Amino acid sequence: MWVQLLRAADTQALWLALLGASLPGGSVGPVSPSSLAAPPEAVGPGDHAASAPEWPTDQALAAPLHRLWRQIRHDSRRFASLDDAARHRLRRRIKRLRYALELAASLWPARKVRALARSLAKAQQPLGLFNDTVVALAHYRAWVDQDARAWFAVGWLQARHDALLAPCAEALARLAQAKPAWPAPAKPRG
């Protein structure tokens, strides 16, 4: 039920309006509870377009998504040289792009959106395991002074940390081959 509610056209329109308002120079007009209170069936087909605020265009949303995509691809190519904090930042960027893509999914072809979302999810999974290992490793390293048995966990987690690097790199290499679902942003005229 919640998934259907979140994917409803009215809910997506509200989120897109809020997202558009947060863009630099973005203004979608006032969005008030009263303007959203009427159920969709209470608004006639002609009335909705006239009363709806200006939603951001797919190009306005494509620019920040494309910037995030470029950062992800850049960091993916140099994953082996990143420290653990930068790897976690890459994971968060992938998650942010995936959620933003799902939010704006109605703007672009469904097949392209699904393909990219699937690629993002497949990259997110090994990076999540990797980050869980990094957090556990830091936790157990803090305990070695109080309890020598923590060294066993540190050794096991360090081996897991090293073993997870390859699956992460493979998933990121596959992600780098994916195509964005949005149109290429317009080049600024100079």
Coordinates of C-alpha atoms in Angstrom, one line a residue:
M1 CA 0.0 0.0 0.0
W2 CA 2.7 2.5 0.9
V3 CA 4.6 1.8 -2.3
Q4 CA 1.5 2.5 -4.3
L5 CA 1.0 5.7 -2.4
L6 CA 4.6 6.8 -2.9
R7 CA 4.5 6.0 -6.6
A8 CA 1.1 7.8 -7.2
A9 CA 1.3 10.6 -9.8
D10 CA 0.1 13.2 -7.3
T11 CA 2.8 12.2 -4.7
Q12 CA 5.5 12.2 -7.4
A13 CA 4.3 15.6 -8.6
L14 CA 4.6 17.0 -5.1
W15 CA 8.1 15.6 -4.7
L16 CA 9.2 16.9 -8.1
A17 CA 7.8 20.4 -7.2
L18 CA 9.8 20.3 -3.9
L19 CA 12.9 19.1 -5.7
G20 CA 12.5 21.7 -8.3
A21 CA 12.2 24.4 -5.7
S22 CA 15.5 23.3 -4.2
L23 CA 17.4 23.7 -7.5
P24 CA 19.4 26.8 -7.9
G25 CA 17.1 29.4 -9.3
G26 CA 14.3 26.9 -9.1
S27 CA 10.8 28.2 -8.4
V28 CA 7.7 26.3 -8.8
G29 CA 5.3 28.7 -7.3
P30 CA 3.6 28.3 -4.0
V31 CA 2.7 24.8 -2.9
S32 CA 0.2 24.9 -0.1
P33 CA -1.7 22.2 1.6
S34 CA -5.0 23.7 0.3
S35 CA -3.7 23.4 -3.3
L36 CA -3.0 19.7 -2.7
A37 CA -6.1 19.0 -0.6
A38 CA -8.5 18.3 -3.5
P39 CA -8.5 14.6 -4.5
P40 CA -7.6 14.0 -8.1
E41 CA -11.1 13.1 -9.1
A42 CA -12.4 16.4 -7.9
V43 CA -10.4 18.3 -10.5
G44 CA -11.6 18.2 -14.1
P45 CA -9.2 17.4 -16.9
G46 CA -9.0 21.0 -18.1
D47 CA -8.8 22.5 -14.6
H48 CA -5.8 20.5 -13.4
A49 CA -3.4 22.0 -16.0
A50 CA -4.5 25.5 -15.3
S51 CA -4.3 25.2 -11.5
A52 CA -1.1 23.2 -11.2
P53 CA 2.1 25.0 -10.4
E54 CA 4.9 24.9 -12.9
W55 CA 6.7 21.6 -12.4
P56 CA 10.5 21.5 -13.1
T57 CA 11.2 20.1 -16.5
D58 CA 13.1 16.9 -17.1
Q59 CA 16.1 19.0 -18.2
A60 CA 16.1 20.9 -14.9
L61 CA 16.3 17.6 -13.0
A62 CA 18.7 16.0 -15.5
A63 CA 21.5 18.5 -14.8
P64 CA 22.0 17.7 -11.0
L65 CA 21.5 13.9 -11.7
H66 CA 24.0 14.1 -14.5
R67 CA 26.5 15.9 -12.2
L68 CA 26.0 13.2 -9.5
W69 CA 26.4 10.5 -12.2
R70 CA 29.7 12.0 -13.4
Q71 CA 31.0 12.0 -9.8
I72 CA 30.0 8.4 -9.3
R73 CA 31.7 7.3 -12.6
H74 CA 34.8 9.3 -11.7
D75 CA 35.1 7.7 -8.2
S76 CA 34.2 4.3 -9.6
R77 CA 37.2 4.4 -12.0
R78 CA 39.6 5.1 -9.1
F79 CA 37.9 2.9 -6.5
A80 CA 41.1 1.0 -5.7
S81 CA 42.9 4.2 -4.7
L82 CA 40.1 5.6 -2.6
D83 CA 40.3 5.4 1.2
D84 CA 37.4 3.8 3.1
A85 CA 35.7 7.2 3.8
A86 CA 35.7 8.1 0.1
R87 CA 34.4 4.6 -0.7
H88 CA 31.5 5.2 1.7
R89 CA 30.9 8.6 0.1
L90 CA 30.7 6.9 -3.3
R91 CA 28.1 4.4 -1.8
R92 CA 26.0 7.3 -0.5
R93 CA 26.2 9.0 -3.9
I94 CA 24.9 5.9 -5.6
K95 CA 22.1 5.6 -3.1
R96 CA 21.2 9.3 -3.5
L97 CA 21.1 8.9 -7.3
R98 CA 19.1 5.7 -7.1
Y99 CA 16.4 7.3 -4.9
A100 CA 16.3 10.5 -7.0
L101 CA 16.0 8.4 -10.1
E102 CA 13.1 6.5 -8.6
L103 CA 11.5 9.7 -7.5
A104 CA 11.7 11.2 -11.0
A105 CA 11.0 8.0 -12.8
S106 CA 7.9 9.2 -14.6
L107 CA 9.9 11.8 -16.5
W108 CA 11.9 9.3 -18.6
P109 CA 11.4 6.0 -20.4
A110 CA 10.6 3.3 -17.9
R111 CA 12.9 0.7 -19.4
K112 CA 15.9 3.1 -19.1
V113 CA 15.0 4.0 -15.6
R114 CA 14.6 0.4 -14.5
A115 CA 17.9 -0.6 -16.1
L116 CA 19.9 2.2 -14.4
A117 CA 18.1 1.7 -11.0
R118 CA 18.9 -2.1 -11.2
S119 CA 22.6 -1.3 -12.0
L120 CA 22.7 1.2 -9.1
A121 CA 21.2 -1.3 -6.7
K122 CA 23.7 -4.0 -7.8
A123 CA 26.6 -1.7 -7.1
Q124 CA 25.1 -0.5 -3.8
Q125 CA 24.8 -4.1 -2.3
P126 CA 28.6 -5.0 -2.2
L127 CA 29.4 -1.5 -1.1
G128 CA 27.0 -1.8 1.7
L129 CA 28.6 -5.0 2.9
F130 CA 32.0 -3.4 2.5
N131 CA 31.0 -0.4 4.7
D132 CA 29.4 -2.7 7.3
T133 CA 32.8 -4.5 7.5
V134 CA 34.7 -1.1 7.8
V135 CA 32.4 -0.1 10.7
A136 CA 32.8 -3.4 12.5
L137 CA 36.5 -3.3 12.0
A138 CA 36.8 0.1 13.6
H139 CA 34.6 -1.1 16.5
Y140 CA 36.7 -4.1 17.2
R141 CA 40.0 -2.3 16.8
A142 CA 38.8 0.0 19.6
W143 CA 38.3 -3.0 21.9
V144 CA 41.7 -4.7 21.5
D145 CA 43.1 -2.8 24.5
Q146 CA 40.3 -4.0 26.8
D147 CA 40.0 -7.5 25.5
A148 CA 42.7 -9.4 23.6
R149 CA 40.0 -11.7 22.0
A150 CA 39.0 -8.7 19.9
W151 CA 42.1 -9.4 17.8
F152 CA 40.5 -12.5 16.4
A153 CA 37.6 -10.4 15.1
V154 CA 40.0 -7.7 13.8
G155 CA 41.9 -10.4 11.8
W156 CA 38.7 -12.0 10.4
L157 CA 37.2 -8.6 9.5
Q158 CA 40.4 -7.4 7.9
A159 CA 40.5 -10.4 5.6
R160 CA 36.8 -9.8 4.8
H161 CA 37.6 -6.2 4.1
D162 CA 40.3 -7.1 1.6
A163 CA 38.1 -9.9 0.0
L164 CA 35.2 -7.5 -0.6
L165 CA 37.3 -5.0 -2.6
A166 CA 37.1 -7.2 -5.8
P167 CA 33.3 -7.6 -5.8
C168 CA 32.9 -3.9 -5.2
A169 CA 35.3 -3.0 -8.1
E170 CA 33.5 -5.5 -10.4
A171 CA 30.0 -4.0 -9.5
L172 CA 31.3 -0.5 -10.1
A173 CA 32.9 -1.5 -13.4
R174 CA 29.5 -2.8 -14.6
L175 CA 27.8 0.3 -13.3
A176 CA 30.2 2.5 -15.3
Q177 CA 28.9 0.8 -18.4
A178 CA 25.3 1.7 -17.7
K179 CA 23.6 4.5 -19.6
P180 CA 21.8 7.4 -17.8
A181 CA 18.0 7.4 -18.1
W182 CA 17.8 11.2 -18.6
P183 CA 18.7 13.2 -21.7
A184 CA 22.1 14.7 -21.8
P185 CA 22.1 18.1 -20.2
A186 CA 22.2 21.1 -22.6
K187 CA 25.7 22.6 -22.9
P188 CA 25.9 26.2 -21.6
R189 CA 26.4 28.7 -24.4
G190 CA 29.6 30.5 -24.2

